[in-house]
mmCIF file of C-alpha atoms in Angstrom:
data_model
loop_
_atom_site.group_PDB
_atom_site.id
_atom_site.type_symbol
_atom_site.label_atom_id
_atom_site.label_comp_id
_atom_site.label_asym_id
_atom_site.label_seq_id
_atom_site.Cartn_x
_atom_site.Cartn_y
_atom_site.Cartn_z
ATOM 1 C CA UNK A 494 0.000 0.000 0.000
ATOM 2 C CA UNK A 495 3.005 2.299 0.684
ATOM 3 C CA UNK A 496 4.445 1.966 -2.559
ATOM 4 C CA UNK A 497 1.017 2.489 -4.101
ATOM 5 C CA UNK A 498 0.839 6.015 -1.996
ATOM 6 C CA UNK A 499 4.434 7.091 -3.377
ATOM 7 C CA UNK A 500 3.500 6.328 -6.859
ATOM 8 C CA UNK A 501 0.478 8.023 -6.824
ATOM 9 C CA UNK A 502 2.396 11.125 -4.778
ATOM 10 C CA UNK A 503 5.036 11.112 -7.735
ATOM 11 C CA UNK A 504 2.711 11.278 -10.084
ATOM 12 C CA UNK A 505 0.650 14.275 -8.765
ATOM 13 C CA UNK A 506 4.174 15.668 -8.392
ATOM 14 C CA UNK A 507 5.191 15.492 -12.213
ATOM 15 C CA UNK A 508 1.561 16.209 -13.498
ATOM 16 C CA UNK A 509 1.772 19.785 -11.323
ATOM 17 C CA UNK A 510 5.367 19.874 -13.080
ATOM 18 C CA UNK A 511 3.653 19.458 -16.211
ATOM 19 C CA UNK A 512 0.749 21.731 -15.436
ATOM 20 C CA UNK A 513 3.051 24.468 -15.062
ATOM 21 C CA UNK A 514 5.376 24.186 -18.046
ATOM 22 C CA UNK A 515 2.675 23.823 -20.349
ATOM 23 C CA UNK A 516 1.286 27.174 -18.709
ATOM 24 C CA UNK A 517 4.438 29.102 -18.973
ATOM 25 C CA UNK A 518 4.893 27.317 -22.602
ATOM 26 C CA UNK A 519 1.528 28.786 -23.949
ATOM 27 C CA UNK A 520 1.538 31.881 -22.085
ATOM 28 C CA UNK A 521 -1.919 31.072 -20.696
ATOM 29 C CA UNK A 522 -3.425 33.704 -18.848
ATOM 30 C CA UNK A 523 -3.779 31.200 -15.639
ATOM 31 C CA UNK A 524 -0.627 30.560 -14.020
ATOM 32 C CA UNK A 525 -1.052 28.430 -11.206
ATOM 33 C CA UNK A 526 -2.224 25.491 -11.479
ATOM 34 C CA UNK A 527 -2.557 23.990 -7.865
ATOM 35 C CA UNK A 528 -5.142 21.779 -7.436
ATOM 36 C CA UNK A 529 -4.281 21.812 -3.134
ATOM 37 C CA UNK A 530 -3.790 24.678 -0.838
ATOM 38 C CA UNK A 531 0.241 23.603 0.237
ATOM 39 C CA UNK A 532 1.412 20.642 -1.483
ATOM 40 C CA UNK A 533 2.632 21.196 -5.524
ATOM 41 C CA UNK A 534 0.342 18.274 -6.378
ATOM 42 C CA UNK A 535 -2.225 17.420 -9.219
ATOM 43 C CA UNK A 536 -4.071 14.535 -8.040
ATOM 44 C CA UNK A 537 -5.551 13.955 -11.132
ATOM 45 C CA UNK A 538 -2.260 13.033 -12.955
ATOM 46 C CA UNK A 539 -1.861 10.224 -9.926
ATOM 47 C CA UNK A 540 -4.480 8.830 -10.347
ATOM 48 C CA UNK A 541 -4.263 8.167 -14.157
ATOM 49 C CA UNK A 542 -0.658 6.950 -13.430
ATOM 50 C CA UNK A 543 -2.045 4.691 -10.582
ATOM 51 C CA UNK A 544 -5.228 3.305 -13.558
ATOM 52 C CA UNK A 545 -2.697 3.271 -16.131
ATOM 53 C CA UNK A 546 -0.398 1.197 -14.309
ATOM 54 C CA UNK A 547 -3.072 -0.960 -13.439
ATOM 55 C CA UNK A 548 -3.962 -2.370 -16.778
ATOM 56 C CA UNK A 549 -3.685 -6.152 -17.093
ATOM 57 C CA UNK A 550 -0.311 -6.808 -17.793
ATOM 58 C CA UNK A 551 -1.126 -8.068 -21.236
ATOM 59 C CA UNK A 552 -1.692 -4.538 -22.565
ATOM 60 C CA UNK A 553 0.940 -2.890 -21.096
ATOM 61 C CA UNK A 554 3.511 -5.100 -22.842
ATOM 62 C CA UNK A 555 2.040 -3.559 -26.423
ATOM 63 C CA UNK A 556 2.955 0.050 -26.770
ATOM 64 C CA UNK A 557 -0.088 0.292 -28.786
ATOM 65 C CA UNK A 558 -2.589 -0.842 -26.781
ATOM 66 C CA UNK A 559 -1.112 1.149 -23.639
ATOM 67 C CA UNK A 560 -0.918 4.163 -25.613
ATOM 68 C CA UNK A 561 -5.159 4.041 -26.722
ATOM 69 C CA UNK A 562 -5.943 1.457 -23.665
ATOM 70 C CA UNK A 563 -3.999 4.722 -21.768
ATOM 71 C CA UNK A 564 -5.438 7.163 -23.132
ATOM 72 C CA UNK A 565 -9.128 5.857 -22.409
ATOM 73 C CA UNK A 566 -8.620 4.907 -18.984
ATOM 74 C CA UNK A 567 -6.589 8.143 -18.189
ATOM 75 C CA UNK A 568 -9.060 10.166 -19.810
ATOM 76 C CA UNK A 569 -12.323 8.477 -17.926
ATOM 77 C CA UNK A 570 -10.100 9.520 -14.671
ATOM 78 C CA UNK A 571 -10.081 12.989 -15.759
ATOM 79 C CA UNK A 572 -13.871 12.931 -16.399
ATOM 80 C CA UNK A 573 -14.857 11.539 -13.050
ATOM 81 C CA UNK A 574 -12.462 13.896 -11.317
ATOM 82 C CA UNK A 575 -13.806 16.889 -13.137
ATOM 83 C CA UNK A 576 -17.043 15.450 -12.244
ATOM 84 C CA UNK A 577 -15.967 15.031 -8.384
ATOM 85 C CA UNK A 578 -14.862 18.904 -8.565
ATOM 86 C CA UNK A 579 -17.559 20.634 -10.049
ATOM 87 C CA UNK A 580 -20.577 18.513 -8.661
ATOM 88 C CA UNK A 581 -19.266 17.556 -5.464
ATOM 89 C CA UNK A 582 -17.202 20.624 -4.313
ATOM 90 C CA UNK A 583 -18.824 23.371 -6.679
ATOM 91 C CA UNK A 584 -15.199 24.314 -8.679
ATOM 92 C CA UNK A 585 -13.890 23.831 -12.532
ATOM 93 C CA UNK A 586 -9.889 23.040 -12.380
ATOM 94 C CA UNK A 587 -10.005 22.843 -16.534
ATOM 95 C CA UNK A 588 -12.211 23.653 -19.366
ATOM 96 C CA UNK A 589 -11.872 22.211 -22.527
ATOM 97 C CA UNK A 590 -15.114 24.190 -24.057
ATOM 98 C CA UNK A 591 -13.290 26.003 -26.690
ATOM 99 C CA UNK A 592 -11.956 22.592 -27.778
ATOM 100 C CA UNK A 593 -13.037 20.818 -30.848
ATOM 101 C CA UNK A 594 -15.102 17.306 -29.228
ATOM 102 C CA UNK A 595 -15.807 18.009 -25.973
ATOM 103 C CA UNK A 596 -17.557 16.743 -23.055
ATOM 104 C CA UNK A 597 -19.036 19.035 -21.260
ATOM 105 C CA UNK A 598 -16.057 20.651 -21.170
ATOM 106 C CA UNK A 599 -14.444 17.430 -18.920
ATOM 107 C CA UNK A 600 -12.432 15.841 -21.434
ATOM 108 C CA UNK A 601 -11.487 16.772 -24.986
ATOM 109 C CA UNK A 602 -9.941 14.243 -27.867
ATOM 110 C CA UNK A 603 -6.558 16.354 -28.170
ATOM 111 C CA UNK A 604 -5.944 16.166 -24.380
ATOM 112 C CA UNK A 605 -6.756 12.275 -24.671
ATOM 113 C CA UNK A 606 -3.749 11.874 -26.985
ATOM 114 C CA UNK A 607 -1.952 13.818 -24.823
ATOM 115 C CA UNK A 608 -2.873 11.013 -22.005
ATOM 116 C CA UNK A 609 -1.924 8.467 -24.394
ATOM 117 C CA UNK A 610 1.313 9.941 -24.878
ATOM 118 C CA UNK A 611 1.894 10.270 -21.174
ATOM 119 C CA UNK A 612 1.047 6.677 -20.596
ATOM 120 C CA UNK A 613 3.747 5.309 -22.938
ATOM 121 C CA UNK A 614 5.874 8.093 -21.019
ATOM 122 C CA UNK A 615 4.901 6.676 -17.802
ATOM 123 C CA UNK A 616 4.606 2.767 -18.652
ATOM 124 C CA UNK A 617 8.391 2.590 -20.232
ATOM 125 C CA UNK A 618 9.966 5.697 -19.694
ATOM 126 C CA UNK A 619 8.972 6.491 -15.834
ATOM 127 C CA UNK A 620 7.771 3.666 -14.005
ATOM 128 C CA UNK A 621 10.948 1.472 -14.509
ATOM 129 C CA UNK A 622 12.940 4.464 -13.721
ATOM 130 C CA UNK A 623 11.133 4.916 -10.267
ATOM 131 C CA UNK A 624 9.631 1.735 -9.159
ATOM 132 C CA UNK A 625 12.801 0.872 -7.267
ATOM 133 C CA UNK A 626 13.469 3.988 -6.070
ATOM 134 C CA UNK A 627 9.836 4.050 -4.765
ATOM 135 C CA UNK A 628 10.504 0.712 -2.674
ATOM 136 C CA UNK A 629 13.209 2.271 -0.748
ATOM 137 C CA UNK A 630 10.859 4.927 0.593
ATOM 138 C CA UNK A 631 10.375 4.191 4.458
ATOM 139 C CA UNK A 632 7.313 3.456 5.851
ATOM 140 C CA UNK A 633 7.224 6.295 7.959
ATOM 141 C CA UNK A 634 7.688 8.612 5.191
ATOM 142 C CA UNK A 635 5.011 7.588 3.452
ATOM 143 C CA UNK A 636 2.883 7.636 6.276
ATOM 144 C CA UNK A 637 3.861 11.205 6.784
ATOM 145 C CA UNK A 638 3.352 12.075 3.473
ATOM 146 C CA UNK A 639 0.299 10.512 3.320
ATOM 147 C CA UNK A 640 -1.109 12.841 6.368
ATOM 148 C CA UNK A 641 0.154 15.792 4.966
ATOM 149 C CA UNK A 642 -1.503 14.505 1.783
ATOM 150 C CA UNK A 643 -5.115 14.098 3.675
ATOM 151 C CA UNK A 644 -4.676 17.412 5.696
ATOM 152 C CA UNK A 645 -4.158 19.195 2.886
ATOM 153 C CA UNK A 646 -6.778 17.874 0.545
ATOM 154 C CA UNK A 647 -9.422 17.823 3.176
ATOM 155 C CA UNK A 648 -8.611 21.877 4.314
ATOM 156 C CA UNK A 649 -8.635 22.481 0.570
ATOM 157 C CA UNK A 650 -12.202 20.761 -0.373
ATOM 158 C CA UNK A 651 -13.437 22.690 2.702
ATOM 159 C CA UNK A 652 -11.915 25.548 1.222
ATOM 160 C CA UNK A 653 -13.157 25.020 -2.674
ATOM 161 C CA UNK A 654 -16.459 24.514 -1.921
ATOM 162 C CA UNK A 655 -16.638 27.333 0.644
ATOM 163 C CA UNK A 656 -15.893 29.962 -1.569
ATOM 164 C CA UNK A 657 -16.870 28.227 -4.936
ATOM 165 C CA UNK A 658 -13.715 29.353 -6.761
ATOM 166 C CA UNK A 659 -10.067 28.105 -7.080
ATOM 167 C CA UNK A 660 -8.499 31.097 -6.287
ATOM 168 C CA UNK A 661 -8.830 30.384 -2.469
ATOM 169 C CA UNK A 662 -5.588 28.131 -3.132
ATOM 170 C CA UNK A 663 -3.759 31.005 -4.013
ATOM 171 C CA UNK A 664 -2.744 32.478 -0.706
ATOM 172 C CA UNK A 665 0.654 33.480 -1.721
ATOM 173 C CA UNK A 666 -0.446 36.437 -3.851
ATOM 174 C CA UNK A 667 -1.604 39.538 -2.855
ATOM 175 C CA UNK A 668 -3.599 40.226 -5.520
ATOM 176 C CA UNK A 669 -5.730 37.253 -5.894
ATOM 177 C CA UNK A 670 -9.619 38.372 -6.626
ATOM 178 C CA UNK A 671 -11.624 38.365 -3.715
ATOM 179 C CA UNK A 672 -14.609 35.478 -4.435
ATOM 180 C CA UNK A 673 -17.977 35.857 -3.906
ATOM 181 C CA UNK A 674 -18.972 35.756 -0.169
ATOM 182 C CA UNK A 675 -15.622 36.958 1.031
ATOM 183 C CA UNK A 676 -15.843 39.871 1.570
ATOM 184 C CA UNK A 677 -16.872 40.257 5.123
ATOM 185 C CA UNK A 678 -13.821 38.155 6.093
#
């Protein structure tokens, strides 16, 4: 279970590394791209790792069939989660409406290549890299990261669906808008 944790922690790592090259690649006018008040983590990116990873092990020795087998399952993670966010907590992280074939604005067919990609990134490229590196990681580490993990994501759904905007994560800048609600505070 504590290697499971770490993978999934990694992941959410790179995936916020990700986030915010892409943003500083395209100029986009939204910067940050936290998804938690403290930790640098996307949780969405973990958990397609973790679903990616855990295709039969049939499909993940065919590049092919982990890259579209990937790309579904990765992108079905992104749909529930954006799901989870907007029904559950009252917030959009993404919006793929100006995207040719969306959902809703959930999930898009450019950003499911994208997964695709990322899943032969992650199924030959990443996971043999880290999987023993992962191992090593005491028990007490994980456990550690684990409750910072849960503190932090639990504080920042409170926070989310309080103010109904995911600017509340931003408390490092000064000149975040104030949300709706806020302003006796």
């Amino acid at each position: 279970m504590d290697q499971f944790f770490s993978t999934f922690f990694l992941y959410s790592f790179l995936g916020f590394l990700i986030e915010v090259a892409y943003t500083r690649l395209c100029h986009h006018p939204k910067q940050d791209r936290k998804c938690l008040l403290f930790l640098p983590l996307c949780p969405v990116y973990g958990l397609g790792a973790l679903a990616v990873l855990s295709l039969p092990a049939l499909l993940l020795r065919r590049p092919l069939l982990v890259f579209l087998a990937g790309a579904l399952v990765a992108t079905l993670v992104e749909y529930v989660v954006a799901v989870f966010y907007e029904k559950g907590v009252g917030v959009r992280f993404w919006e793929y409406d100006q995207q040719p074939g969306n959902l809703s604005g959930r999930i898009c067919p450019l950003y499911t290549l994208f997964w695709g990609a990322l899943s032969l990134l992650t199924v030959y490229g990443l996971q043999p890299l880290f999987s023993p590196l992962l191992a090593r990681i005491p028990l007490g580490l994980t456990q550690i990261l684990f409750l910072l993990f849960a503190a932090d994501g639990l504080l920042s759904l409170f926070l989310l669906h309080r103010t109904g905007s995911t600017d509340c994560l931003l408390w490092y800048r000064r000149d975040r808008p104030v949300s709706p609600g806020q302003e006796s505070m």
